[in-house]
Structures are given as structure tokens and as C-alpha cells.
Tab-separated table of C-alpha atoms in Angstrom:
chain	number	residue	atom	x	y	z
A	146	MET	CA	-45.079	61.365	-46.625
A	147	LYS	CA	-47.319	59.656	-49.148
A	148	LYS	CA	-50.836	58.670	-48.127
A	149	ALA	CA	-52.649	55.387	-48.774
A	150	LEU	CA	-56.237	54.424	-48.020
A	151	ILE	CA	-56.881	50.694	-47.633
A	152	LEU	CA	-60.491	49.538	-47.865
A	153	GLN	CA	-61.135	46.337	-45.898
A	154	GLY	CA	-64.441	44.534	-45.830
A	155	GLY	CA	-66.927	42.419	-47.703
A	156	TRP	CA	-66.725	38.624	-47.549
A	157	ASP	CA	-64.670	37.500	-44.552
A	158	GLY	CA	-63.421	34.391	-46.373
A	159	HIS	CA	-60.853	36.535	-48.135
A	160	GLU	CA	-59.432	37.649	-44.778
A	161	PRO	CA	-59.569	41.397	-45.517
A	162	GLN	CA	-58.272	42.339	-42.067
A	163	LEU	CA	-55.156	40.211	-42.506
A	164	THR	CA	-54.397	41.301	-46.054
A	165	SER	CA	-55.014	44.956	-45.197
A	166	LYS	CA	-52.583	44.746	-42.308
A	167	ARG	CA	-49.996	43.042	-44.497
A	168	PHE	CA	-50.328	45.608	-47.283
A	169	ALA	CA	-50.115	48.498	-44.836
A	170	GLY	CA	-46.879	47.059	-43.466
A	171	LEU	CA	-45.424	46.734	-46.955
A	172	LEU	CA	-46.358	50.309	-47.850
A	173	GLU	CA	-45.026	51.743	-44.614
A	174	LYS	CA	-41.576	50.438	-45.597
A	175	HIS	CA	-41.817	52.791	-48.567
A	176	GLY	CA	-42.727	55.832	-46.498
A	177	TYR	CA	-46.517	55.656	-46.712
A	178	ALA	CA	-48.915	56.763	-44.003
A	179	CYS	CA	-51.713	54.202	-44.227
A	180	THR	CA	-55.327	54.500	-43.143
A	181	ILE	CA	-57.421	51.322	-43.015
A	182	SER	CA	-61.166	51.857	-43.381
A	183	ASP	CA	-63.854	49.252	-42.732
A	184	THR	CA	-66.548	51.444	-44.271
A	185	LEU	CA	-67.048	52.518	-47.874
A	186	ASP	CA	-68.470	55.825	-46.694
A	187	VAL	CA	-64.928	57.212	-46.738
A	188	LEU	CA	-65.281	57.223	-50.526
A	189	GLY	CA	-67.987	59.857	-50.223
A	190	ASP	CA	-65.406	62.575	-49.578
A	191	LEU	CA	-63.863	63.385	-52.964
A	192	ASP	CA	-61.506	66.008	-51.523
A	193	ARG	CA	-60.072	63.405	-49.160
A	194	LEU	CA	-59.569	60.949	-52.015
A	195	MET	CA	-57.849	63.612	-54.099
A	196	ASP	CA	-55.364	64.106	-51.251
A	197	LEU	CA	-54.253	60.459	-51.428
A	198	ASP	CA	-51.480	58.861	-53.432
A	199	LEU	CA	-52.927	55.353	-53.419
A	200	ILE	CA	-56.153	53.435	-52.789
A	201	VAL	CA	-55.839	49.715	-52.016
A	202	ALA	CA	-58.976	47.598	-52.347
A	203	CYS	CA	-59.510	44.609	-50.024
A	204	TRP	CA	-63.304	44.394	-50.323
A	205	THR	CA	-65.074	41.360	-51.815
A	206	MET	CA	-68.672	40.826	-52.998
A	207	GLY	CA	-70.010	44.068	-51.607
A	208	GLU	CA	-72.534	46.632	-52.708
A	209	ILE	CA	-71.559	50.235	-53.278
A	210	ASP	CA	-73.272	53.548	-53.852
A	211	HIS	CA	-72.406	54.395	-57.448
A	212	ARG	CA	-71.597	57.942	-56.380
A	213	TYR	CA	-68.673	56.489	-54.432
A	214	VAL	CA	-67.422	54.751	-57.570
A	215	GLN	CA	-67.689	58.030	-59.450
A	216	ASN	CA	-65.485	59.638	-56.799
A	217	VAL	CA	-62.914	56.866	-57.218
A	218	CYS	CA	-63.153	57.384	-60.986
A	219	LYS	CA	-62.325	61.072	-60.603
A	220	ALA	CA	-59.577	60.582	-58.028
A	221	VAL	CA	-57.791	57.838	-59.956
A	222	GLY	CA	-58.322	59.780	-63.179
A	223	ALA	CA	-56.487	62.699	-61.585
A	224	GLY	CA	-53.504	60.522	-60.667
A	225	VAL	CA	-54.297	58.667	-57.429
A	226	GLY	CA	-53.168	55.043	-57.760
A	227	LEU	CA	-55.422	52.012	-57.358
A	228	ALA	CA	-54.166	48.545	-56.459
A	229	GLY	CA	-55.592	45.298	-55.171
A	230	CYS	CA	-55.611	41.555	-55.357
A	231	HIS	CA	-57.890	38.568	-55.899
A	232	GLY	CA	-61.595	39.166	-55.189
A	233	GLY	CA	-60.668	42.150	-53.058
A	234	MET	CA	-60.488	44.304	-56.177
A	235	CYS	CA	-61.818	42.369	-59.170
A	236	ASP	CA	-64.840	40.898	-57.413
A	237	SER	CA	-65.564	43.857	-55.161
A	238	PHE	CA	-68.851	45.084	-56.623
A	239	ARG	CA	-70.364	42.734	-59.172
A	240	GLN	CA	-73.228	45.065	-59.998
A	241	ASP	CA	-71.083	48.103	-60.791
A	242	THR	CA	-69.684	48.010	-64.309
A	243	GLU	CA	-67.781	51.283	-63.897
A	244	TRP	CA	-65.739	49.738	-61.074
A	245	GLN	CA	-64.943	46.846	-63.414
A	246	PHE	CA	-63.994	49.304	-66.182
A	247	ILE	CA	-61.578	51.078	-63.840
A	248	THR	CA	-59.974	47.914	-62.444
A	249	GLY	CA	-59.584	46.029	-65.721
A	250	GLY	CA	-61.303	42.733	-64.978
A	251	GLN	CA	-63.987	40.756	-63.163
A	252	TRP	CA	-63.814	37.309	-61.572
A	253	VAL	CA	-66.199	34.751	-63.056
A	254	SER	CA	-64.976	31.362	-61.769
A	255	HIS	CA	-62.325	29.390	-59.896
A	256	PRO	CA	-62.713	25.852	-61.287
A	257	GLY	CA	-62.056	23.298	-58.539
A	258	GLY	CA	-62.195	25.788	-55.661
A	259	ASP	CA	-59.308	26.218	-53.237
A	260	GLY	CA	-56.187	24.071	-53.121
A	261	ILE	CA	-55.501	23.954	-56.867
A	262	GLU	CA	-51.840	23.641	-57.795
A	263	TYR	CA	-50.833	25.775	-60.753
A	264	THR	CA	-47.944	27.805	-62.121
A	265	VAL	CA	-47.681	31.562	-62.483
A	266	ASN	CA	-45.710	32.383	-65.623
A	267	ILE	CA	-43.891	35.714	-65.541
A	268	ARG	CA	-44.004	37.719	-68.756
A	269	HIS	CA	-40.397	38.855	-68.791
A	270	GLY	CA	-39.771	42.384	-70.001
A	271	SER	CA	-43.384	43.457	-69.552
A	272	SER	CA	-42.688	45.787	-66.616
A	273	PRO	CA	-40.068	46.662	-63.982
A	274	ILE	CA	-42.587	45.207	-61.513
A	275	VAL	CA	-41.592	41.668	-62.581
A	276	GLU	CA	-37.872	42.301	-63.070
A	277	GLY	CA	-35.831	39.434	-61.631
A	278	LEU	CA	-38.859	37.243	-60.925
A	279	GLU	CA	-39.153	33.721	-62.310
A	280	ASP	CA	-42.156	31.441	-62.802
A	281	PHE	CA	-43.439	30.134	-59.485
A	282	PRO	CA	-45.951	27.569	-58.146
A	283	VAL	CA	-49.100	28.441	-56.225
A	284	CYS	CA	-51.593	26.289	-54.347
A	285	SER	CA	-54.791	28.298	-54.040
A	286	GLU	CA	-57.841	29.289	-56.059
A	287	HIS	CA	-57.182	29.407	-59.789
A	288	TYR	CA	-58.900	32.590	-60.948
A	289	TYR	CA	-60.686	32.773	-64.300
A	290	LEU	CA	-61.483	36.397	-65.129
A	291	HIS	CA	-63.080	38.461	-67.851
A	292	ILE	CA	-60.363	40.897	-68.865
A	293	ASP	CA	-60.151	44.393	-70.311
A	294	PRO	CA	-58.105	43.952	-73.521
A	295	ALA	CA	-56.341	47.244	-72.752
A	296	VAL	CA	-54.412	45.850	-69.762
A	297	GLU	CA	-50.656	45.259	-69.840
A	298	VAL	CA	-50.233	41.632	-68.764
A	299	LEU	CA	-47.320	40.960	-66.402
A	300	ALA	CA	-47.953	37.294	-65.556
A	301	THR	CA	-50.268	34.510	-66.712
A	302	THR	CA	-51.426	31.001	-65.827
A	303	ARG	CA	-52.598	28.209	-68.123
A	304	PHE	CA	-56.205	26.977	-68.175
A	305	PRO	CA	-57.663	24.414	-67.945
A	306	VAL	CA	-56.280	22.579	-64.932
A	307	VAL	CA	-59.628	21.299	-63.620
A	308	PRO	CA	-62.278	19.782	-65.960
A	309	TYR	CA	-65.419	21.891	-66.443
A	310	TYR	CA	-67.522	23.066	-69.396
A	311	HIS	CA	-64.888	25.579	-70.452
A	312	ILE	CA	-62.495	22.819	-71.531
A	313	SER	CA	-64.382	22.482	-74.837
A	314	ASN	CA	-62.418	25.559	-75.872
A	315	LYS	CA	-58.703	25.797	-76.571
A	316	PRO	CA	-56.259	26.173	-73.650
A	317	VAL	CA	-55.758	29.799	-72.679
A	318	ASP	CA	-53.181	31.839	-70.805
A	319	MET	CA	-55.186	33.775	-68.243
A	320	PRO	CA	-53.689	37.004	-66.860
A	321	VAL	CA	-52.625	36.768	-63.211
A	322	ALA	CA	-51.171	40.265	-62.854
A	323	TRP	CA	-51.609	43.397	-64.921
A	324	THR	CA	-51.287	47.153	-65.037
A	325	LYS	CA	-53.443	49.702	-66.802
A	326	PHE	CA	-54.133	53.413	-66.767
A	327	TRP	CA	-57.297	55.241	-65.836
A	328	GLY	CA	-56.861	58.831	-66.891
A	329	ASN	CA	-53.631	59.955	-65.237
A	330	GLY	CA	-53.886	57.219	-62.602
A	331	ARG	CA	-52.079	53.888	-62.490
A	332	VAL	CA	-53.932	50.647	-61.724
A	333	PHE	CA	-52.317	47.370	-60.590
A	334	TYR	CA	-53.986	44.013	-59.984
A	335	THR	CA	-52.954	40.451	-59.147
A	336	SER	CA	-55.386	37.559	-58.846
A	337	LEU	CA	-53.299	35.934	-56.101
A	338	GLY	CA	-54.381	36.328	-52.487
A	339	HIS	CA	-57.375	34.103	-51.709
A	340	HIS	CA	-55.993	33.726	-48.188
A	341	ASP	CA	-53.403	35.942	-46.571
A	342	ASP	CA	-50.907	33.073	-46.185
A	343	VAL	CA	-50.602	32.718	-49.968
A	344	PHE	CA	-48.111	35.585	-49.738
A	345	ASP	CA	-46.012	33.558	-47.286
A	346	LYS	CA	-46.223	30.267	-49.150
A	347	SER	CA	-45.422	31.913	-52.490
A	348	PRO	CA	-43.092	34.833	-51.664
A	349	SER	CA	-42.994	36.021	-55.273
A	350	ALA	CA	-46.712	36.762	-54.953
A	351	GLN	CA	-45.915	39.267	-52.206
A	352	VAL	CA	-43.119	40.809	-54.261
A	353	LEU	CA	-45.612	41.317	-57.104
A	354	MET	CA	-48.134	42.966	-54.804
A	355	GLU	CA	-45.589	45.191	-53.080
A	356	ARG	CA	-44.020	46.390	-56.310
A	357	GLY	CA	-47.422	46.855	-57.921
A	358	MET	CA	-48.724	49.022	-55.100
A	359	VAL	CA	-45.602	51.171	-55.136
A	360	TRP	CA	-45.797	51.569	-58.921
A	361	ALA	CA	-49.450	52.594	-58.751
A	362	GLY	CA	-48.724	55.037	-55.925
A	363	GLU	CA	-46.077	56.867	-57.964
A	364	GLY	CA	-48.562	58.017	-60.586
A	365	LYS	CA	-49.837	61.083	-58.760
A	366	GLN	CA	-46.366	62.560	-58.291
A	367	TYR	CA	-45.661	61.939	-61.976
A	368	ALA	CA	-48.890	63.718	-62.950
A	369	VAL	CA	-48.041	66.709	-60.770
A	370	GLU	CA	-44.444	66.961	-61.976
A	371	HIS	CA	-45.546	66.838	-65.619
A	372	GLY	CA	-48.472	69.215	-65.211
A	373	LEU	CA	-51.030	66.622	-66.298
A	374	THR	CA	-54.684	67.597	-66.007
A	375	THR	CA	-57.907	65.663	-66.575
A	376	GLU	CA	-59.232	67.991	-69.265
A	377	ARG	CA	-58.777	65.535	-72.129
A	378	PHE	CA	-60.627	62.791	-70.256
A	379	GLU	CA	-63.706	64.739	-69.258
A	380	ASN	CA	-66.940	64.043	-71.117
A	381	THR	CA	-70.556	64.757	-70.215
A	382	ALA	CA	-71.976	62.101	-72.551
A	383	LYS	CA	-73.773	59.129	-71.029
A	384	MET	CA	-71.342	56.334	-70.186
A	385	TYR	CA	-73.408	54.022	-67.956
């Protein structure tokens, strides 16, 4: 049985308890044993992290001991998957740039706040994760993020929708969902999920999250089966 650790906490407005419960239920359908932790101290045990197949982040606007991030770096680098949504992964720890490097992006704004109607545009052919999905509407926060150019974009949304200072620039297609690699590990993110009920109101958002978590969680088995090590990633030079 595969093992997943779900981190729930931080700002309550993102309903981490509800999203964690939902994500655990989705993973259990795929044969995962899920542990939900409401403390980041669990990240202090590197051996425990190395024993996982997947880490799911549901923790917004928190503070973290950088040693914990370094453990996540090593575990994901070795093949453990990392997945999350909305501010629960890409606004988890604003002060930690290594976390942002691992995840592939950082929230900077949601012009207009909650209740913005916008369209998620699927990038067909980008990944099996979006196979069979079509563009779909969402009514929620419209996330503007700073993005790692290395990510593989699976879905986008057009800005601007709400007037603000950024409209002096050209319209842009902002990534909504992406994948990337960190060492041997797979990383998946979607900006959808401000409130738990977004996944009910826009069912394709839940399909994205479910498929993304499963994809990320398959990376460790792939690394083991192909004899992948972390040797080529290791470097003692100063990074941060």
C-alpha cells in the first residue's frame, strides 16, 4: 500500500481540514494509506519522509523551520511526490524561497478577491492528467502567481478580469495547473481550491487534483524500478 502524508494547517480561511479530508478520500480510492498531520514537526523526520510515496500540502501563510524544507527537498529529490492546491502549496511559506523553488510558483495577488467568474482553459495534449477534460468555468479567487519557467503548464486562465494596476500590461495567460520535477520527484499544483466546495461546484477541478496527486505519487516507484539515485543532483555549493 502506498503512503501519503497530508499537511493541514495555516490560515483557516482555506479550510485545510476540509480539503485534507477530501484529498485523503480521493487517494484512498487509489490504494493509499493517508496520514493527516496538523503539525509541521512531522517534517523533521527525514527517514519517515523517505518512506512516503506522496506529500500533499494544505498549509497556507505559515512559517517553517528551513531544516524541514531541506528534508522535503531531499525526500522529493529522491522520488517522493509533492502535490497541492491554491495557497495550500504555493502560498505556504512566503519567507522560504527554497519551498517556492521546489513547488514552482508563489501567489502574489487575487485581483477582486473571492467570487470572480473566470474560465480555466485546458492545454490539450500537455499531459495525461488533462486527457478528456474541456475548458470549464470557475467562480472563486482568480490567482495571479509568479511562476518557475521550467514548469509544464496543463491549464491556464486569462488576465485581466478585474481592473488593477497590472492592466497596463498586455493580457496574459496565467498557469492554473502545472507539473514539474524536483530531482527524481514529481510535483503537481493547481491554483483552484480557495474553498473546499470549489471542487463540488467545478467537478473538473477535482479531477485535475485527483489525477495530479496520483501522477505525483507514482514517481517514487518509477525511480526505484529504474534504479535512479540522487547522485547527479547533489551539490555542496551555497544555494540559499
